[in-house]
Amino acid sequence: MLEIHQLCKAYGKRQVLNNLCLQISPGEVYGLIGSNGAGKTTTINILCNLLQFDSGKVEIAGCKISAETKRLIGVVPQENLMYKNLTCAENLHFFARIYGLSGAERKQRVRECLILVNLLDRANSVVENLSGGMQRRLSMALALVHHPKLVILDEPTTGLDVEARYEIWELIRSLQQQQITVLLTTHLLEEAERLCQRIGILKNGHLIAEGSIDQLSTVMPGQEVLIIKTEQEDLAIELAEQQGWQPRRYSNDLAFWLPIHYELQEILAIFTGVQMDAISRQPVRLEHIYLELTAQHRTLL
């Protein structure tokens, strides 16, 4: 559905995209994650034909990026871009007209989209009177009204409360069930972990890793992450390194990558002599993978 090959873009001397290669299959939910400045927004602007790239190839559904491919894309931007003084239905009718839908087809599609985002009962509600979560769902309906081939969700749950976030997650899952192709950018790693079939980690304009959580986990230095709290950190690190466990610092937490699963009693025996305040084991999560890979990449630069 989407193919990006050796995409390059620079602003003056600053290289923002550096031979970016990316492929998304039809019906796939793909997560693109990375820090601010990694190149996510530039990539989206290029896909929307709002920004010219320097070199490379970009195709959507087999078509090179152009003014015509805008019709193949639906975008949910970070900010809700809609007419706040119009109703939900009026907004949808307006955007549907822009994409050439008319008459009975437009009315039917507006109704379908309202049902999809669970806003049919708010069809005649003025947008400014809706909650933030409802406005976000309407924003997704606007992106879907013209039957796009690719839907781009740019930080879709930023600023939402937990309940509204879960509603958006369920909506994204329903898109997946309908085999709608989705490119999701997010800073919420749990969001990417829960929703995406594959994840690409973007740093300095190119992918440093890509795959499912299981695939990305295979290149990690352990099968489990052990987190401990102790005043005797130096001793704990010394004892752990004798076992070949690699220490890490996640925020204020001292952590170790465990190569295999250990029973709690085995772990406590290894740290004999260390006064523990707390100890916990965690499965390898996307946050661990992200921090590990970006740190490795930083060391290679």
PDB file of C-alpha atoms in Angstrom:
ATOM      1  CA  MET A   1       0.000   0.000   0.000  1.00  0.00           C
ATOM      2  CA  LEU A   2       2.807   2.411   0.897  1.00  0.00           C
ATOM      3  CA  GLU A   3       6.345   2.174  -0.396  1.00  0.00           C
ATOM      4  CA  ILE A   4       9.110   4.598   0.559  1.00  0.00           C
ATOM      5  CA  HIS A   5      12.537   3.959  -0.911  1.00  0.00           C
ATOM      6  CA  GLN A   6      15.722   5.889  -0.076  1.00  0.00           C
ATOM      7  CA  LEU A   7      13.785   9.048   0.744  1.00  0.00           C
ATOM      8  CA  CYS A   8      15.929  12.102   1.449  1.00  0.00           C
ATOM      9  CA  LYS A   9      14.979  15.577   2.587  1.00  0.00           C
ATOM     10  CA  ALA A  10      17.179  18.368   3.890  1.00  0.00           C
ATOM     11  CA  TYR A  11      16.497  21.867   5.179  1.00  0.00           C
ATOM     12  CA  GLY A  12      19.621  23.712   4.238  1.00  0.00           C
ATOM     13  CA  LYS A  13      22.523  21.757   5.734  1.00  0.00           C
ATOM     14  CA  ARG A  14      20.291  19.809   8.112  1.00  0.00           C
ATOM     15  CA  GLN A  15      19.446  16.344   6.796  1.00  0.00           C
ATOM     16  CA  VAL A  16      15.993  15.481   8.119  1.00  0.00           C
ATOM     17  CA  LEU A  17      15.341  12.271   6.159  1.00  0.00           C
ATOM     18  CA  ASN A  18      18.338  10.144   5.291  1.00  0.00           C
ATOM     19  CA  ASN A  19      17.639   7.307   2.824  1.00  0.00           C
ATOM     20  CA  LEU A  20      14.419   6.360   4.612  1.00  0.00           C
ATOM     21  CA  CYS A  21      13.015   3.023   3.429  1.00  0.00           C
ATOM     22  CA  LEU A  22       9.591   1.835   4.544  1.00  0.00           C
ATOM     23  CA  GLN A  23       6.891  -0.509   3.263  1.00  0.00           C
ATOM     24  CA  ILE A  24       3.376  -0.940   4.650  1.00  0.00           C
ATOM     25  CA  SER A  25       1.156  -3.764   3.420  1.00  0.00           C
ATOM     26  CA  PRO A  26      -2.571  -3.358   2.677  1.00  0.00           C
ATOM     27  CA  GLY A  27      -4.641  -3.671   5.853  1.00  0.00           C
ATOM     28  CA  GLU A  28      -1.637  -3.286   8.147  1.00  0.00           C
ATOM     29  CA  VAL A  29      -1.474  -0.992  11.185  1.00  0.00           C
ATOM     30  CA  TYR A  30       2.103   0.275  11.227  1.00  0.00           C
ATOM     31  CA  GLY A  31       3.559   2.362  14.051  1.00  0.00           C
ATOM     32  CA  LEU A  32       6.257   4.940  13.394  1.00  0.00           C
ATOM     33  CA  ILE A  33       7.906   6.091  16.606  1.00  0.00           C
ATOM     34  CA  GLY A  34      10.790   8.390  17.369  1.00  0.00           C
ATOM     35  CA  SER A  35      11.747  11.475  19.330  1.00  0.00           C
ATOM     36  CA  ASN A  36      10.859  15.003  18.262  1.00  0.00           C
ATOM     37  CA  GLY A  37      12.977  15.881  15.245  1.00  0.00           C
ATOM     38  CA  ALA A  38      13.361  12.265  14.120  1.00  0.00           C
ATOM     39  CA  GLY A  39      11.566  13.000  10.829  1.00  0.00           C
ATOM     40  CA  LYS A  40       7.993  11.808  11.439  1.00  0.00           C
ATOM     41  CA  THR A  41       6.243  15.084  10.576  1.00  0.00           C
ATOM     42  CA  THR A  42       8.409  15.623   7.507  1.00  0.00           C
ATOM     43  CA  THR A  43       7.518  12.128   6.293  1.00  0.00           C
ATOM     44  CA  ILE A  44       3.797  12.796   6.777  1.00  0.00           C
ATOM     45  CA  ASN A  45       3.992  16.138   4.951  1.00  0.00           C
ATOM     46  CA  ILE A  46       5.692  14.428   2.020  1.00  0.00           C
ATOM     47  CA  LEU A  47       3.029  11.700   1.908  1.00  0.00           C
ATOM     48  CA  CYS A  48       0.334  14.388   1.844  1.00  0.00           C
ATOM     49  CA  ASN A  49       2.133  16.159  -1.022  1.00  0.00           C
ATOM     50  CA  LEU A  50       2.585  19.238   1.143  1.00  0.00           C
ATOM     51  CA  LEU A  51       6.364  19.075   0.951  1.00  0.00           C
ATOM     52  CA  GLN A  52       8.721  18.211  -1.881  1.00  0.00           C
ATOM     53  CA  PHE A  53      11.450  15.672  -1.183  1.00  0.00           C
ATOM     54  CA  ASP A  54      14.997  15.860  -2.517  1.00  0.00           C
ATOM     55  CA  SER A  55      15.405  12.303  -3.766  1.00  0.00           C
ATOM     56  CA  GLY A  56      13.982   8.815  -3.453  1.00  0.00           C
ATOM     57  CA  LYS A  57      10.677   7.194  -4.327  1.00  0.00           C
ATOM     58  CA  VAL A  58       7.263   7.355  -2.662  1.00  0.00           C
ATOM     59  CA  GLU A  59       4.234   5.425  -3.905  1.00  0.00           C
ATOM     60  CA  ILE A  60       0.752   4.958  -2.468  1.00  0.00           C
ATOM     61  CA  ALA A  61      -1.276   2.078  -3.899  1.00  0.00           C
ATOM     62  CA  GLY A  62       1.192   1.953  -6.779  1.00  0.00           C
ATOM     63  CA  CYS A  63       0.850   5.678  -7.613  1.00  0.00           C
ATOM     64  CA  LYS A  64       3.668   8.187  -7.317  1.00  0.00           C
ATOM     65  CA  ILE A  65       3.027  11.054  -4.910  1.00  0.00           C
ATOM     66  CA  SER A  66       1.159  13.876  -6.649  1.00  0.00           C
ATOM     67  CA  ALA A  67      -1.885  16.094  -6.214  1.00  0.00           C
ATOM     68  CA  GLU A  68      -3.986  13.119  -7.303  1.00  0.00           C
ATOM     69  CA  THR A  69      -2.735  10.841  -4.526  1.00  0.00           C
ATOM     70  CA  LYS A  70      -4.206  13.193  -1.906  1.00  0.00           C
ATOM     71  CA  ARG A  71      -7.511  11.453  -2.564  1.00  0.00           C
ATOM     72  CA  LEU A  72      -5.949   8.150  -1.526  1.00  0.00           C
ATOM     73  CA  ILE A  73      -5.043   9.467   1.932  1.00  0.00           C
ATOM     74  CA  GLY A  74      -7.050  10.318   5.020  1.00  0.00           C
ATOM     75  CA  VAL A  75      -5.223  12.280   7.716  1.00  0.00           C
ATOM     76  CA  VAL A  76      -6.018  12.783  11.383  1.00  0.00           C
ATOM     77  CA  PRO A  77      -3.637  15.609  12.377  1.00  0.00           C
ATOM     78  CA  GLN A  78      -2.447  16.319  15.895  1.00  0.00           C
ATOM     79  CA  GLU A  79      -4.931  19.178  16.215  1.00  0.00           C
ATOM     80  CA  ASN A  80      -8.616  18.726  15.379  1.00  0.00           C
ATOM     81  CA  LEU A  81      -9.128  20.707  12.163  1.00  0.00           C
ATOM     82  CA  MET A  82     -12.868  21.156  11.756  1.00  0.00           C
ATOM     83  CA  TYR A  83     -15.477  23.894  11.851  1.00  0.00           C
ATOM     84  CA  LYS A  84     -16.409  24.284  15.515  1.00  0.00           C
ATOM     85  CA  ASN A  85     -19.598  26.250  14.754  1.00  0.00           C
ATOM     86  CA  LEU A  86     -20.978  23.502  12.481  1.00  0.00           C
ATOM     87  CA  THR A  87     -22.576  20.227  13.522  1.00  0.00           C
ATOM     88  CA  CYS A  88     -20.916  16.840  13.152  1.00  0.00           C
ATOM     89  CA  ALA A  89     -23.036  16.037  10.099  1.00  0.00           C
ATOM     90  CA  GLU A  90     -22.408  19.442   8.500  1.00  0.00           C
ATOM     91  CA  ASN A  91     -18.650  19.000   8.879  1.00  0.00           C
ATOM     92  CA  LEU A  92     -18.821  15.548   7.282  1.00  0.00           C
ATOM     93  CA  HIS A  93     -21.001  16.781   4.408  1.00  0.00           C
ATOM     94  CA  PHE A  94     -18.570  19.646   3.782  1.00  0.00           C
ATOM     95  CA  PHE A  95     -15.507  17.398   3.606  1.00  0.00           C
ATOM     96  CA  ALA A  96     -17.376  14.810   1.548  1.00  0.00           C
ATOM     97  CA  ARG A  97     -18.224  17.479  -1.038  1.00  0.00           C
ATOM     98  CA  ILE A  98     -14.549  18.441  -1.255  1.00  0.00           C
ATOM     99  CA  TYR A  99     -13.784  14.854  -2.247  1.00  0.00           C
ATOM    100  CA  GLY A 100     -16.543  14.812  -4.858  1.00  0.00           C
ATOM    101  CA  LEU A 101     -19.227  12.825  -3.050  1.00  0.00           C
ATOM    102  CA  SER A 102     -22.726  14.020  -3.864  1.00  0.00           C
ATOM    103  CA  GLY A 103     -26.382  13.231  -3.434  1.00  0.00           C
ATOM    104  CA  ALA A 104     -27.463   9.939  -1.906  1.00  0.00           C
ATOM    105  CA  GLU A 105     -23.903   8.600  -1.901  1.00  0.00           C
ATOM    106  CA  ARG A 106     -22.723  11.468   0.293  1.00  0.00           C
ATOM    107  CA  LYS A 107     -25.649  11.141   2.716  1.00  0.00           C
ATOM    108  CA  GLN A 108     -25.061   7.410   3.020  1.00  0.00           C
ATOM    109  CA  ARG A 109     -21.333   7.847   3.609  1.00  0.00           C
ATOM    110  CA  VAL A 110     -21.890  10.542   6.244  1.00  0.00           C
ATOM    111  CA  ARG A 111     -24.231   8.224   8.106  1.00  0.00           C
ATOM    112  CA  GLU A 112     -21.770   5.310   7.834  1.00  0.00           C
ATOM    113  CA  CYS A 113     -18.952   7.417   9.269  1.00  0.00           C
ATOM    114  CA  LEU A 114     -21.068   8.694  12.146  1.00  0.00           C
ATOM    115  CA  ILE A 115     -21.985   5.111  12.989  1.00  0.00           C
ATOM    116  CA  LEU A 116     -18.344   4.018  12.708  1.00  0.00           C
ATOM    117  CA  VAL A 117     -17.167   6.571  15.270  1.00  0.00           C
ATOM    118  CA  ASN A 118     -20.253   6.137  17.472  1.00  0.00           C
ATOM    119  CA  LEU A 119     -21.526   9.692  16.927  1.00  0.00           C
ATOM    120  CA  LEU A 120     -24.803   9.067  15.090  1.00  0.00           C
ATOM    121  CA  ASP A 121     -26.760  10.345  18.087  1.00  0.00           C
ATOM    122  CA  ARG A 122     -24.654  13.550  17.988  1.00  0.00           C
ATOM    123  CA  ALA A 123     -25.059  14.172  14.256  1.00  0.00           C
ATOM    124  CA  ASN A 124     -26.798  17.506  14.852  1.00  0.00           C
ATOM    125  CA  SER A 125     -24.624  18.595  17.788  1.00  0.00           C
ATOM    126  CA  VAL A 126     -22.421  21.636  17.261  1.00  0.00           C
ATOM    127  CA  VAL A 127     -18.756  20.604  17.415  1.00  0.00           C
ATOM    128  CA  GLU A 128     -17.727  23.169  20.029  1.00  0.00           C
ATOM    129  CA  ASN A 129     -20.164  21.532  22.461  1.00  0.00           C
ATOM    130  CA  LEU A 130     -18.549  18.103  22.128  1.00  0.00           C
ATOM    131  CA  SER A 131     -15.990  16.635  24.516  1.00  0.00           C
ATOM    132  CA  GLY A 132     -12.356  16.328  23.425  1.00  0.00           C
ATOM    133  CA  GLY A 133     -12.774  12.592  22.844  1.00  0.00           C
ATOM    134  CA  MET A 134     -15.865  13.120  20.674  1.00  0.00           C
ATOM    135  CA  GLN A 135     -14.081  15.761  18.616  1.00  0.00           C
ATOM    136  CA  ARG A 136     -11.194  13.356  18.098  1.00  0.00           C
ATOM    137  CA  ARG A 137     -13.580  10.648  16.903  1.00  0.00           C
ATOM    138  CA  LEU A 138     -15.195  13.135  14.526  1.00  0.00           C
ATOM    139  CA  SER A 139     -11.729  14.031  13.232  1.00  0.00           C
ATOM    140  CA  MET A 140     -11.240  10.348  12.390  1.00  0.00           C
ATOM    141  CA  ALA A 141     -14.628  10.257  10.638  1.00  0.00           C
ATOM    142  CA  LEU A 142     -13.584  13.245   8.499  1.00  0.00           C
ATOM    143  CA  ALA A 143     -10.421  11.384   7.489  1.00  0.00           C
ATOM    144  CA  LEU A 144     -12.456   8.329   6.440  1.00  0.00           C
ATOM    145  CA  VAL A 145     -15.377   9.944   4.648  1.00  0.00           C
ATOM    146  CA  HIS A 146     -13.897   9.576   1.134  1.00  0.00           C
ATOM    147  CA  HIS A 147     -12.846   5.887   1.470  1.00  0.00           C
ATOM    148  CA  PRO A 148      -9.060   6.510   1.587  1.00  0.00           C
ATOM    149  CA  LYS A 149      -6.595   3.708   0.872  1.00  0.00           C
ATOM    150  CA  LEU A 150      -4.223   4.883   3.617  1.00  0.00           C
ATOM    151  CA  VAL A 151      -5.146   6.568   6.899  1.00  0.00           C
ATOM    152  CA  ILE A 152      -2.457   8.549   8.703  1.00  0.00           C
ATOM    153  CA  LEU A 153      -3.000   9.040  12.436  1.00  0.00           C
ATOM    154  CA  ASP A 154      -0.620  11.658  13.808  1.00  0.00           C
ATOM    155  CA  GLU A 155      -0.559  11.428  17.613  1.00  0.00           C
ATOM    156  CA  PRO A 156      -4.282  10.534  17.686  1.00  0.00           C
ATOM    157  CA  THR A 157      -4.686  10.391  21.481  1.00  0.00           C
ATOM    158  CA  THR A 158      -2.498  13.297  22.579  1.00  0.00           C
ATOM    159  CA  GLY A 159      -4.229  15.296  25.294  1.00  0.00           C
ATOM    160  CA  LEU A 160      -7.073  12.834  25.809  1.00  0.00           C
ATOM    161  CA  ASP A 161      -8.072  11.322  29.125  1.00  0.00           C
ATOM    162  CA  VAL A 162      -7.771   7.569  29.647  1.00  0.00           C
ATOM    163  CA  GLU A 163     -11.398   6.794  28.785  1.00  0.00           C
ATOM    164  CA  ALA A 164     -11.285   8.806  25.535  1.00  0.00           C
ATOM    165  CA  ARG A 165      -7.939   7.231  24.643  1.00  0.00           C
ATOM    166  CA  TYR A 166      -9.389   3.741  24.977  1.00  0.00           C
ATOM    167  CA  GLU A 167     -12.304   4.756  22.725  1.00  0.00           C
ATOM    168  CA  ILE A 168      -9.848   5.849  20.028  1.00  0.00           C
ATOM    169  CA  TRP A 169      -7.899   2.598  20.436  1.00  0.00           C
ATOM    170  CA  GLU A 170     -11.083   0.597  19.866  1.00  0.00           C
ATOM    171  CA  LEU A 171     -11.800   2.671  16.776  1.00  0.00           C
ATOM    172  CA  ILE A 172      -8.315   1.975  15.405  1.00  0.00           C
ATOM    173  CA  ARG A 173      -8.841  -1.743  16.046  1.00  0.00           C
ATOM    174  CA  SER A 174     -12.104  -1.561  14.080  1.00  0.00           C
ATOM    175  CA  LEU A 175     -10.183  -0.021  11.148  1.00  0.00           C
ATOM    176  CA  GLN A 176      -7.795  -2.962  11.293  1.00  0.00           C
ATOM    177  CA  GLN A 177     -10.718  -5.391  11.228  1.00  0.00           C
ATOM    178  CA  GLN A 178     -11.966  -3.638   8.080  1.00  0.00           C
ATOM    179  CA  GLN A 179      -8.519  -4.087   6.496  1.00  0.00           C
ATOM    180  CA  ILE A 180      -7.931  -0.324   6.325  1.00  0.00           C
ATOM    181  CA  THR A 181      -4.219   0.491   6.109  1.00  0.00           C
ATOM    182  CA  VAL A 182      -3.046   2.737   8.947  1.00  0.00           C
ATOM    183  CA  LEU A 183       0.184   4.634   9.566  1.00  0.00           C
ATOM    184  CA  LEU A 184       0.262   5.636  13.236  1.00  0.00           C
ATOM    185  CA  THR A 185       2.757   8.046  14.765  1.00  0.00           C
ATOM    186  CA  THR A 186       2.775   8.310  18.539  1.00  0.00           C
ATOM    187  CA  HIS A 187       4.919   9.127  21.538  1.00  0.00           C
ATOM    188  CA  LEU A 188       2.854   6.723  23.635  1.00  0.00           C
ATOM    189  CA  LEU A 189       4.800   3.499  23.319  1.00  0.00           C
ATOM    190  CA  GLU A 190       2.029   1.498  24.970  1.00  0.00           C
ATOM    191  CA  GLU A 191      -0.272   2.709  22.201  1.00  0.00           C
ATOM    192  CA  ALA A 192       2.042   1.439  19.479  1.00  0.00           C
ATOM    193  CA  GLU A 193       2.625  -1.804  21.351  1.00  0.00           C
ATOM    194  CA  ARG A 194      -1.093  -2.528  21.687  1.00  0.00           C
ATOM    195  CA  LEU A 195      -2.278  -1.496  18.243  1.00  0.00           C
ATOM    196  CA  CYS A 196       0.457  -2.039  15.667  1.00  0.00           C
ATOM    197  CA  GLN A 197       1.385  -5.204  13.819  1.00  0.00           C
ATOM    198  CA  ARG A 198       4.800  -3.781  13.027  1.00  0.00           C
ATOM    199  CA  ILE A 199       6.755  -0.858  14.444  1.00  0.00           C
ATOM    200  CA  GLY A 200       9.505   1.229  12.922  1.00  0.00           C
ATOM    201  CA  ILE A 201      11.896   3.187  15.138  1.00  0.00           C
ATOM    202  CA  LEU A 202      12.939   6.400  13.422  1.00  0.00           C
ATOM    203  CA  LYS A 203      16.081   8.261  14.445  1.00  0.00           C
ATOM    204  CA  ASN A 204      17.939  10.979  12.563  1.00  0.00           C
ATOM    205  CA  GLY A 205      15.768  10.454   9.508  1.00  0.00           C
ATOM    206  CA  HIS A 206      16.122   6.727   8.959  1.00  0.00           C
ATOM    207  CA  LEU A 207      14.844   3.505  10.481  1.00  0.00           C
ATOM    208  CA  ILE A 208      17.211   1.959  12.988  1.00  0.00           C
ATOM    209  CA  ALA A 209      14.920  -1.031  13.603  1.00  0.00           C
ATOM    210  CA  GLU A 210      11.638  -2.449  12.335  1.00  0.00           C
ATOM    211  CA  GLY A 211       9.400  -5.416  13.046  1.00  0.00           C
ATOM    212  CA  SER A 212       6.801  -6.840  15.387  1.00  0.00           C
ATOM    213  CA  ILE A 213       7.373  -6.694  19.148  1.00  0.00           C
ATOM    214  CA  ASP A 214       8.426 -10.356  19.082  1.00  0.00           C
ATOM    215  CA  GLN A 215      10.872  -9.703  16.233  1.00  0.00           C
ATOM    216  CA  LEU A 216      12.352  -6.634  17.907  1.00  0.00           C
ATOM    217  CA  SER A 217      12.668  -8.530  21.201  1.00  0.00           C
ATOM    218  CA  THR A 218      14.943 -11.134  19.614  1.00  0.00           C
ATOM    219  CA  VAL A 219      17.760  -8.617  19.204  1.00  0.00           C
ATOM    220  CA  MET A 220      17.615  -7.517  22.843  1.00  0.00           C
ATOM    221  CA  PRO A 221      20.310  -8.614  25.327  1.00  0.00           C
ATOM    222  CA  GLY A 222      17.880 -10.527  27.530  1.00  0.00           C
ATOM    223  CA  GLN A 223      14.482 -12.125  27.937  1.00  0.00           C
ATOM    224  CA  GLU A 224      13.386 -10.222  31.035  1.00  0.00           C
ATOM    225  CA  VAL A 225      14.082  -6.909  32.726  1.00  0.00           C
ATOM    226  CA  LEU A 226      14.838  -6.883  36.450  1.00  0.00           C
ATOM    227  CA  ILE A 227      14.333  -3.619  38.341  1.00  0.00           C
ATOM    228  CA  ILE A 228      15.649  -3.169  41.865  1.00  0.00           C
ATOM    229  CA  LYS A 229      15.748  -0.383  44.428  1.00  0.00           C
ATOM    230  CA  THR A 230      18.614  -0.396  46.867  1.00  0.00           C
ATOM    231  CA  GLU A 231      21.013   1.992  48.577  1.00  0.00           C
ATOM    232  CA  GLN A 232      23.847  -0.426  47.661  1.00  0.00           C
ATOM    233  CA  GLU A 233      23.724   0.001  43.912  1.00  0.00           C
ATOM    234  CA  ASP A 234      27.466  -0.431  43.345  1.00  0.00           C
ATOM    235  CA  LEU A 235      27.437  -3.810  45.079  1.00  0.00           C
ATOM    236  CA  ALA A 236      24.297  -4.860  43.224  1.00  0.00           C
ATOM    237  CA  ILE A 237      25.887  -3.975  39.871  1.00  0.00           C
ATOM    238  CA  GLU A 238      29.076  -5.848  40.772  1.00  0.00           C
ATOM    239  CA  LEU A 239      27.159  -9.015  41.703  1.00  0.00           C
ATOM    240  CA  ALA A 240      24.935  -8.779  38.616  1.00  0.00           C
ATOM    241  CA  GLU A 241      27.870  -8.304  36.258  1.00  0.00           C
ATOM    242  CA  GLN A 242      29.466 -11.448  37.701  1.00  0.00           C
ATOM    243  CA  GLN A 243      26.405 -13.255  36.293  1.00  0.00           C
ATOM    244  CA  GLY A 244      26.798 -11.541  32.917  1.00  0.00           C
ATOM    245  CA  TRP A 245      23.737  -9.361  33.518  1.00  0.00           C
ATOM    246  CA  GLN A 246      23.920  -6.023  31.769  1.00  0.00           C
ATOM    247  CA  PRO A 247      22.959  -3.023  33.949  1.00  0.00           C
ATOM    248  CA  ARG A 248      20.801  -0.211  32.622  1.00  0.00           C
ATOM    249  CA  ARG A 249      19.407   3.005  34.030  1.00  0.00           C
ATOM    250  CA  TYR A 250      15.762   3.729  33.181  1.00  0.00           C
ATOM    251  CA  SER A 251      14.993   7.131  34.645  1.00  0.00           C
ATOM    252  CA  ASN A 252      15.840   6.654  38.352  1.00  0.00           C
ATOM    253  CA  ASP A 253      15.474   2.879  38.216  1.00  0.00           C
ATOM    254  CA  LEU A 254      18.418   0.500  38.229  1.00  0.00           C
ATOM    255  CA  ALA A 255      17.640  -2.344  35.844  1.00  0.00           C
ATOM    256  CA  PHE A 256      19.336  -5.466  34.534  1.00  0.00           C
ATOM    257  CA  TRP A 257      18.712  -7.487  31.384  1.00  0.00           C
ATOM    258  CA  LEU A 258      18.265 -11.131  32.382  1.00  0.00           C
ATOM    259  CA  PRO A 259      19.370 -13.611  29.686  1.00  0.00           C
ATOM    260  CA  ILE A 260      16.897 -16.272  30.876  1.00  0.00           C
ATOM    261  CA  HIS A 261      13.964 -16.527  33.263  1.00  0.00           C
ATOM    262  CA  TYR A 262      15.026 -16.830  36.917  1.00  0.00           C
ATOM    263  CA  GLU A 263      12.901 -17.736  39.893  1.00  0.00           C
ATOM    264  CA  LEU A 264      12.696 -15.028  42.532  1.00  0.00           C
ATOM    265  CA  GLN A 265      14.632 -17.102  45.071  1.00  0.00           C
ATOM    266  CA  GLU A 266      17.473 -17.532  42.557  1.00  0.00           C
ATOM    267  CA  ILE A 267      17.624 -13.770  42.028  1.00  0.00           C
ATOM    268  CA  LEU A 268      17.648 -13.034  45.754  1.00  0.00           C
ATOM    269  CA  ALA A 269      20.432 -15.565  46.244  1.00  0.00           C
ATOM    270  CA  ILE A 270      22.579 -13.804  43.631  1.00  0.00           C
ATOM    271  CA  PHE A 271      22.112 -10.503  45.478  1.00  0.00           C
ATOM    272  CA  THR A 272      23.039 -11.955  48.873  1.00  0.00           C
ATOM    273  CA  GLY A 273      24.371  -9.137  51.022  1.00  0.00           C
ATOM    274  CA  VAL A 274      22.451  -6.425  49.171  1.00  0.00           C
ATOM    275  CA  GLN A 275      19.708  -4.782  51.193  1.00  0.00           C
ATOM    276  CA  MET A 276      16.752  -4.499  48.826  1.00  0.00           C
ATOM    277  CA  ASP A 277      13.962  -1.919  49.139  1.00  0.00           C
ATOM    278  CA  ALA A 278      12.041  -3.309  46.140  1.00  0.00           C
ATOM    279  CA  ILE A 279      12.517  -5.820  43.336  1.00  0.00           C
ATOM    280  CA  SER A 280      10.378  -6.583  40.293  1.00  0.00           C
ATOM    281  CA  ARG A 281      10.612  -8.451  37.011  1.00  0.00           C
ATOM    282  CA  GLN A 282       9.073  -7.158  33.791  1.00  0.00           C
ATOM    283  CA  PRO A 283       8.613  -8.697  30.366  1.00  0.00           C
ATOM    284  CA  VAL A 284      10.494  -6.961  27.564  1.00  0.00           C
ATOM    285  CA  ARG A 285       8.305  -4.037  26.542  1.00  0.00           C
ATOM    286  CA  LEU A 286       8.511  -1.610  23.650  1.00  0.00           C
ATOM    287  CA  GLU A 287       9.868   1.093  25.964  1.00  0.00           C
ATOM    288  CA  HIS A 288      12.840  -1.156  26.838  1.00  0.00           C
ATOM    289  CA  ILE A 289      13.416  -1.975  23.160  1.00  0.00           C
ATOM    290  CA  TYR A 290      13.183   1.679  22.158  1.00  0.00           C
ATOM    291  CA  LEU A 291      15.606   2.878  24.828  1.00  0.00           C
ATOM    292  CA  GLU A 292      18.051   0.058  24.110  1.00  0.00           C
ATOM    293  CA  LEU A 293      18.124   0.552  20.338  1.00  0.00           C
ATOM    294  CA  THR A 294      18.303   4.343  20.418  1.00  0.00           C
ATOM    295  CA  ALA A 295      21.129   4.145  22.982  1.00  0.00           C
ATOM    296  CA  GLN A 296      23.024   1.650  20.796  1.00  0.00           C
ATOM    297  CA  HIS A 297      22.544   3.897  17.781  1.00  0.00           C
ATOM    298  CA  ARG A 298      23.807   6.906  19.728  1.00  0.00           C
ATOM    299  CA  THR A 299      26.990   5.022  20.616  1.00  0.00           C
ATOM    300  CA  LEU A 300      27.586   4.169  16.959  1.00  0.00           C
ATOM    301  CA  LEU A 301      27.387   7.796  15.786  1.00  0.00           C
TER     302      LEU A 301
END
